[in-house]
Structures are given as C-alpha cells and as structure tokens.
mmCIF file with all atom_site columns, C-alpha atoms in Angstrom:
data_model
loop_
_atom_site.group_PDB
_atom_site.id
_atom_site.type_symbol
_atom_site.label_atom_id
_atom_site.label_alt_id
_atom_site.label_comp_id
_atom_site.label_asym_id
_atom_site.label_entity_id
_atom_site.label_seq_id
_atom_site.pdbx_PDB_ins_code
_atom_site.Cartn_x
_atom_site.Cartn_y
_atom_site.Cartn_z
_atom_site.occupancy
_atom_site.B_iso_or_equiv
_atom_site.pdbx_formal_charge
_atom_site.auth_seq_id
_atom_site.auth_comp_id
_atom_site.auth_asym_id
_atom_site.auth_atom_id
_atom_site.pdbx_PDB_model_num
ATOM 1   C CA . THR A 1 1   ? -65.540 44.237 76.078 1.00 56.00 ? 1   THR A CA 1
ATOM 2   C CA . ASN A 1 2   ? -62.992 44.307 73.275 1.00 62.00 ? 2   ASN A CA 1
ATOM 3   C CA . THR A 1 3   ? -59.857 42.479 74.417 1.00 67.00 ? 3   THR A CA 1
ATOM 4   C CA . GLY A 1 4   ? -57.938 43.251 71.229 1.00 69.00 ? 4   GLY A CA 1
ATOM 5   C CA . ILE A 1 5   ? -57.385 39.535 70.677 1.00 74.00 ? 5   ILE A CA 1
ATOM 6   C CA . ALA A 1 6   ? -58.463 38.190 67.313 1.00 70.00 ? 6   ALA A CA 1
ATOM 7   C CA . PRO A 1 7   ? -60.538 35.009 67.446 1.00 71.00 ? 7   PRO A CA 1
ATOM 8   C CA . ALA A 1 8   ? -58.702 31.828 66.540 1.00 77.00 ? 8   ALA A CA 1
ATOM 9   C CA . ALA A 1 9   ? -59.148 30.500 63.018 1.00 79.00 ? 9   ALA A CA 1
ATOM 10  C CA . ARG A 1 10  ? -61.554 27.590 62.744 1.00 93.00 ? 10  ARG A CA 1
ATOM 11  C CA . THR A 1 11  ? -60.625 24.361 60.995 1.00 94.00 ? 11  THR A CA 1
ATOM 12  C CA . ALA A 1 12  ? -62.991 22.737 58.511 1.00 96.00 ? 12  ALA A CA 1
ATOM 13  C CA . ALA A 1 13  ? -62.900 20.370 55.553 1.00 96.00 ? 13  ALA A CA 1
ATOM 14  C CA . ILE A 1 14  ? -64.089 20.347 51.963 1.00 96.00 ? 14  ILE A CA 1
ATOM 15  C CA . TYR A 1 15  ? -64.885 16.767 51.004 1.00 96.00 ? 15  TYR A CA 1
ATOM 16  C CA . TYR A 1 16  ? -65.437 15.365 47.498 1.00 97.00 ? 16  TYR A CA 1
ATOM 17  C CA . VAL A 1 17  ? -66.051 11.793 46.321 1.00 98.00 ? 17  VAL A CA 1
ATOM 18  C CA . ILE A 1 18  ? -65.160 10.602 42.829 1.00 98.00 ? 18  ILE A CA 1
ATOM 19  C CA . ASP A 1 19  ? -66.810 7.253  42.137 1.00 97.00 ? 19  ASP A CA 1
ATOM 20  C CA . GLY A 1 20  ? -66.076 5.101  39.093 1.00 97.00 ? 20  GLY A CA 1
ATOM 21  C CA . GLY A 1 21  ? -69.329 3.172  39.520 1.00 96.00 ? 21  GLY A CA 1
ATOM 22  C CA . GLY A 1 22  ? -67.656 -0.217 39.907 1.00 97.00 ? 22  GLY A CA 1
ATOM 23  C CA . VAL A 1 23  ? -64.832 0.360  37.417 1.00 98.00 ? 23  VAL A CA 1
ATOM 24  C CA . VAL A 1 24  ? -61.495 2.188  37.579 1.00 98.00 ? 24  VAL A CA 1
ATOM 25  C CA . VAL A 1 25  ? -62.178 5.913  37.932 1.00 98.00 ? 25  VAL A CA 1
ATOM 26  C CA . PRO A 1 26  ? -62.049 7.446  34.436 1.00 98.00 ? 26  PRO A CA 1
ATOM 27  C CA . THR A 1 27  ? -59.876 10.489 33.828 1.00 98.00 ? 27  THR A CA 1
ATOM 28  C CA . GLY A 1 28  ? -61.506 13.884 33.337 1.00 98.00 ? 28  GLY A CA 1
ATOM 29  C CA . ASN A 1 29  ? -63.293 16.667 35.174 1.00 96.00 ? 29  ASN A CA 1
ATOM 30  C CA . TYR A 1 30  ? -65.711 15.930 37.985 1.00 96.00 ? 30  TYR A CA 1
ATOM 31  C CA . GLY A 1 31  ? -68.414 18.172 39.388 1.00 90.00 ? 31  GLY A CA 1
ATOM 32  C CA . GLN A 1 32  ? -68.230 21.506 41.088 1.00 92.00 ? 32  GLN A CA 1
ATOM 33  C CA . LEU A 1 33  ? -68.431 22.697 44.641 1.00 95.00 ? 33  LEU A CA 1
ATOM 34  C CA . ASN A 1 34  ? -69.449 26.187 45.650 1.00 97.00 ? 34  ASN A CA 1
ATOM 35  C CA . ILE A 1 35  ? -67.312 27.616 48.456 1.00 97.00 ? 35  ILE A CA 1
ATOM 36  C CA . PRO A 1 36  ? -69.658 29.343 50.940 1.00 96.00 ? 36  PRO A CA 1
ATOM 37  C CA . VAL A 1 37  ? -67.085 31.267 53.011 1.00 96.00 ? 37  VAL A CA 1
ATOM 38  C CA . ASN A 1 38  ? -63.633 32.772 52.678 1.00 97.00 ? 38  ASN A CA 1
ATOM 39  C CA . CYS A 1 39  ? -61.093 30.145 53.713 1.00 97.00 ? 39  CYS A CA 1
ATOM 40  C CA . THR A 1 40  ? -57.511 28.989 53.185 1.00 97.00 ? 40  THR A CA 1
ATOM 41  C CA . VAL A 1 41  ? -56.535 25.499 52.025 1.00 97.00 ? 41  VAL A CA 1
ATOM 42  C CA . THR A 1 42  ? -53.882 24.105 54.366 1.00 97.00 ? 42  THR A CA 1
ATOM 43  C CA . GLY A 1 43  ? -53.613 20.475 53.281 1.00 97.00 ? 43  GLY A CA 1
ATOM 44  C CA . TRP A 1 44  ? -55.132 17.516 51.494 1.00 98.00 ? 44  TRP A CA 1
ATOM 45  C CA . VAL A 1 45  ? -55.911 13.863 52.207 1.00 98.00 ? 45  VAL A CA 1
ATOM 46  C CA . LEU A 1 46  ? -56.618 11.404 49.372 1.00 98.00 ? 46  LEU A CA 1
ATOM 47  C CA . THR A 1 47  ? -57.955 7.924  50.106 1.00 98.00 ? 47  THR A CA 1
ATOM 48  C CA . ALA A 1 48  ? -59.260 5.165  47.852 1.00 98.00 ? 48  ALA A CA 1
ATOM 49  C CA . ASP A 1 49  ? -61.372 2.035  48.084 1.00 98.00 ? 49  ASP A CA 1
ATOM 50  C CA . GLN A 1 50  ? -58.260 -0.099 47.500 1.00 98.00 ? 50  GLN A CA 1
ATOM 51  C CA . SER A 1 51  ? -54.537 0.196  46.933 1.00 98.00 ? 51  SER A CA 1
ATOM 52  C CA . GLY A 1 52  ? -53.726 1.777  43.582 1.00 98.00 ? 52  GLY A CA 1
ATOM 53  C CA . SER A 1 53  ? -52.518 4.928  41.922 1.00 98.00 ? 53  SER A CA 1
ATOM 54  C CA . ALA A 1 54  ? -54.286 8.186  41.135 1.00 98.00 ? 54  ALA A CA 1
ATOM 55  C CA . GLN A 1 55  ? -53.607 11.855 40.640 1.00 98.00 ? 55  GLN A CA 1
ATOM 56  C CA . VAL A 1 56  ? -56.274 14.536 41.096 1.00 98.00 ? 56  VAL A CA 1
ATOM 57  C CA . ASP A 1 57  ? -55.878 18.176 40.118 1.00 98.00 ? 57  ASP A CA 1
ATOM 58  C CA . VAL A 1 58  ? -57.841 20.862 41.971 1.00 98.00 ? 58  VAL A CA 1
ATOM 59  C CA . LEU A 1 59  ? -59.168 23.678 39.793 1.00 98.00 ? 59  LEU A CA 1
ATOM 60  C CA . ARG A 1 60  ? -60.705 26.978 40.879 1.00 98.00 ? 60  ARG A CA 1
ATOM 61  C CA . SER A 1 61  ? -62.845 29.688 39.352 1.00 97.00 ? 61  SER A CA 1
ATOM 62  C CA . THR A 1 62  ? -64.608 32.757 40.614 1.00 97.00 ? 62  THR A CA 1
ATOM 63  C CA . TYR A 1 63  ? -68.382 32.565 40.366 1.00 95.00 ? 63  TYR A CA 1
ATOM 64  C CA . ALA A 1 64  ? -68.363 35.243 37.644 1.00 97.00 ? 64  ALA A CA 1
ATOM 65  C CA . ALA A 1 65  ? -65.731 33.465 35.525 1.00 97.00 ? 65  ALA A CA 1
ATOM 66  C CA . PHE A 1 66  ? -67.222 29.964 35.849 1.00 95.00 ? 66  PHE A CA 1
ATOM 67  C CA . PRO A 1 67  ? -67.109 27.596 33.905 1.00 94.00 ? 67  PRO A CA 1
ATOM 68  C CA . ALA A 1 68  ? -63.502 28.597 33.104 1.00 96.00 ? 68  ALA A CA 1
ATOM 69  C CA . THR A 1 69  ? -61.227 27.046 35.742 1.00 96.00 ? 69  THR A CA 1
ATOM 70  C CA . THR A 1 70  ? -57.495 27.070 36.506 1.00 97.00 ? 70  THR A CA 1
ATOM 71  C CA . SER A 1 71  ? -55.403 24.599 38.475 1.00 97.00 ? 71  SER A CA 1
ATOM 72  C CA . ILE A 1 72  ? -54.393 25.779 41.952 1.00 98.00 ? 72  ILE A CA 1
ATOM 73  C CA . ALA A 1 73  ? -52.529 22.630 43.055 1.00 97.00 ? 73  ALA A CA 1
ATOM 74  C CA . GLY A 1 74  ? -49.245 23.558 41.387 1.00 93.00 ? 74  GLY A CA 1
ATOM 75  C CA . THR A 1 75  ? -46.777 20.678 41.592 1.00 94.00 ? 75  THR A CA 1
ATOM 76  C CA . ASP A 1 76  ? -48.516 19.155 44.632 1.00 96.00 ? 76  ASP A CA 1
ATOM 77  C CA . LEU A 1 77  ? -51.497 17.354 43.124 1.00 98.00 ? 77  LEU A CA 1
ATOM 78  C CA . PRO A 1 78  ? -53.200 14.976 45.538 1.00 98.00 ? 78  PRO A CA 1
ATOM 79  C CA . THR A 1 79  ? -51.604 11.664 44.538 1.00 98.00 ? 79  THR A CA 1
ATOM 80  C CA . LEU A 1 80  ? -51.624 7.961  45.347 1.00 98.00 ? 80  LEU A CA 1
ATOM 81  C CA . VAL A 1 81  ? -48.749 5.755  44.162 1.00 98.00 ? 81  VAL A CA 1
ATOM 82  C CA . THR A 1 82  ? -49.592 2.077  44.771 1.00 98.00 ? 82  THR A CA 1
ATOM 83  C CA . VAL A 1 83  ? -51.142 2.910  48.140 1.00 98.00 ? 83  VAL A CA 1
ATOM 84  C CA . GLN A 1 84  ? -54.646 3.381  49.519 1.00 98.00 ? 84  GLN A CA 1
ATOM 85  C CA . LYS A 1 85  ? -54.029 6.706  51.278 1.00 98.00 ? 85  LYS A CA 1
ATOM 86  C CA . ASN A 1 86  ? -51.749 9.719  51.109 1.00 98.00 ? 86  ASN A CA 1
ATOM 87  C CA . GLU A 1 87  ? -51.726 13.219 52.570 1.00 98.00 ? 87  GLU A CA 1
ATOM 88  C CA . ASN A 1 88  ? -49.937 16.515 52.629 1.00 97.00 ? 88  ASN A CA 1
ATOM 89  C CA . LEU A 1 89  ? -51.115 18.468 55.650 1.00 96.00 ? 89  LEU A CA 1
ATOM 90  C CA . ALA A 1 90  ? -48.841 21.468 55.088 1.00 94.00 ? 90  ALA A CA 1
ATOM 91  C CA . ILE A 1 91  ? -49.090 22.408 51.417 1.00 96.00 ? 91  ILE A CA 1
ATOM 92  C CA . SER A 1 92  ? -46.613 24.930 50.116 1.00 93.00 ? 92  SER A CA 1
ATOM 93  C CA . ALA A 1 93  ? -46.481 24.338 46.344 1.00 95.00 ? 93  ALA A CA 1
ATOM 94  C CA . TRP A 1 94  ? -50.060 25.345 45.541 1.00 96.00 ? 94  TRP A CA 1
ATOM 95  C CA . THR A 1 95  ? -50.312 28.446 43.360 1.00 95.00 ? 95  THR A CA 1
ATOM 96  C CA . SER A 1 96  ? -53.284 29.671 45.366 1.00 94.00 ? 96  SER A CA 1
ATOM 97  C CA . THR A 1 97  ? -54.588 28.566 48.748 1.00 96.00 ? 97  THR A CA 1
ATOM 98  C CA . ALA A 1 98  ? -56.995 31.442 49.416 1.00 97.00 ? 98  ALA A CA 1
ATOM 99  C CA . LEU A 1 99  ? -60.587 30.639 48.484 1.00 97.00 ? 99  LEU A CA 1
ATOM 100 C CA . LEU A 1 100 ? -63.286 33.290 48.478 1.00 97.00 ? 100 LEU A CA 1
ATOM 101 C CA . ALA A 1 101 ? -66.990 32.876 49.149 1.00 98.00 ? 101 ALA A CA 1
ATOM 102 C CA . GLY A 1 102 ? -68.582 32.061 45.804 1.00 98.00 ? 102 GLY A CA 1
ATOM 103 C CA . ASP A 1 103 ? -65.487 30.431 44.295 1.00 98.00 ? 103 ASP A CA 1
ATOM 104 C CA . GLN A 1 104 ? -66.119 27.215 42.412 1.00 98.00 ? 104 GLN A CA 1
ATOM 105 C CA . LEU A 1 105 ? -63.879 24.164 42.805 1.00 98.00 ? 105 LEU A CA 1
ATOM 106 C CA . GLN A 1 106 ? -63.651 21.406 40.224 1.00 97.00 ? 106 GLN A CA 1
ATOM 107 C CA . PHE A 1 107 ? -61.664 18.179 40.391 1.00 98.00 ? 107 PHE A CA 1
ATOM 108 C CA . ASN A 1 108 ? -59.801 16.667 37.447 1.00 98.00 ? 108 ASN A CA 1
ATOM 109 C CA . VAL A 1 109 ? -58.647 13.054 37.595 1.00 98.00 ? 109 VAL A CA 1
ATOM 110 C CA . VAL A 1 110 ? -55.348 13.148 35.710 1.00 98.00 ? 110 VAL A CA 1
ATOM 111 C CA . SER A 1 111 ? -54.707 9.409  36.077 1.00 98.00 ? 111 SER A CA 1
ATOM 112 C CA . ALA A 1 112 ? -56.039 6.384  37.921 1.00 98.00 ? 112 ALA A CA 1
ATOM 113 C CA . THR A 1 113 ? -55.206 2.684  38.047 1.00 98.00 ? 113 THR A CA 1
ATOM 114 C CA . THR A 1 114 ? -56.982 0.020  40.110 1.00 98.00 ? 114 THR A CA 1
ATOM 115 C CA . VAL A 1 115 ? -58.930 2.509  42.273 1.00 98.00 ? 115 VAL A CA 1
ATOM 116 C CA . GLU A 1 116 ? -62.698 2.631  41.784 1.00 98.00 ? 116 GLU A CA 1
ATOM 117 C CA . ARG A 1 117 ? -63.522 5.322  44.357 1.00 98.00 ? 117 ARG A CA 1
ATOM 118 C CA . LEU A 1 118 ? -61.510 8.322  45.506 1.00 98.00 ? 118 LEU A CA 1
ATOM 119 C CA . ASN A 1 119 ? -62.220 10.474 48.558 1.00 98.00 ? 119 ASN A CA 1
ATOM 120 C CA . LEU A 1 120 ? -60.521 13.871 48.522 1.00 98.00 ? 120 LEU A CA 1
ATOM 121 C CA . THR A 1 121 ? -60.520 16.033 51.613 1.00 98.00 ? 121 THR A CA 1
ATOM 122 C CA . LEU A 1 122 ? -59.145 19.593 51.547 1.00 98.00 ? 122 LEU A CA 1
ATOM 123 C CA . ASN A 1 123 ? -58.354 20.894 55.025 1.00 97.00 ? 123 ASN A CA 1
ATOM 124 C CA . VAL A 1 124 ? -59.135 24.581 55.386 1.00 97.00 ? 124 VAL A CA 1
ATOM 125 C CA . THR A 1 125 ? -59.015 27.312 57.979 1.00 96.00 ? 125 THR A CA 1
ATOM 126 C CA . ILE A 1 126 ? -61.766 29.880 58.247 1.00 96.00 ? 126 ILE A CA 1
ATOM 127 C CA . PRO A 1 127 ? -60.784 33.262 59.674 1.00 90.00 ? 127 PRO A CA 1
#
C-alpha cells in the first residue's frame, strides 16, 4: 500500500582520523574517502587527543575528475582554537553540502598546534 508519505531521511556519519604519529599533525592533504551513497552534510564535529588548535578543510571531487579537488567548507572549516573539541551541527556556510555516490572527499590540514591526532566526523542525512 502506498501511503504517499516519503520515508524519513536516515542519519549517518563519515569519520576520518588524521594521526601525526606521535608528533604535531603536519599540514597538508590527507587521504581520500569514497562516498558510497547520495547524502547531505549537515554538520561537523572535530576532536583531538589533547587541547590545541587546528583547522581542517574538506575537499570534494567527482570520481571522474579525481584527483582534482575543490574545497566545500567555505568559511566554516572544522576548527579547534585552544580546545580539545568543537562542532557545528547546523552548517550553513559550506559551498556544497550535497554529496553524490562516487564522490571523493579529501582532508587538508591547514594548521595545527599541539594536537597529535584529529578525529573529524561529518554528520550526513541519507534520503
């Protein structure tokens, strides 16, 4: 029976660890993640192994265009400022929040002081 009611969006997370291997996390690009389903980024949570500062840019590419990537975080880069955790659960400044199956995400550490391990979680909804 079709009730005409669309199913509720599901919530999930994309999780990425950036580990400095016992030293302050160096700046630069880190790894890639393949996005397996269409989804929408709704927020981010950045935590570290200790209090410190860090800024991580989130870059995106289609599978066809990879390895060329472009920042999607706009002016709202996941950031720590002399703290161990920070979040923005209702992003609005990102230039793109829609991710498509096959998109590639890459993470660029813009700056880091004191922190030796960063854990970035992107909250997403899946239609």
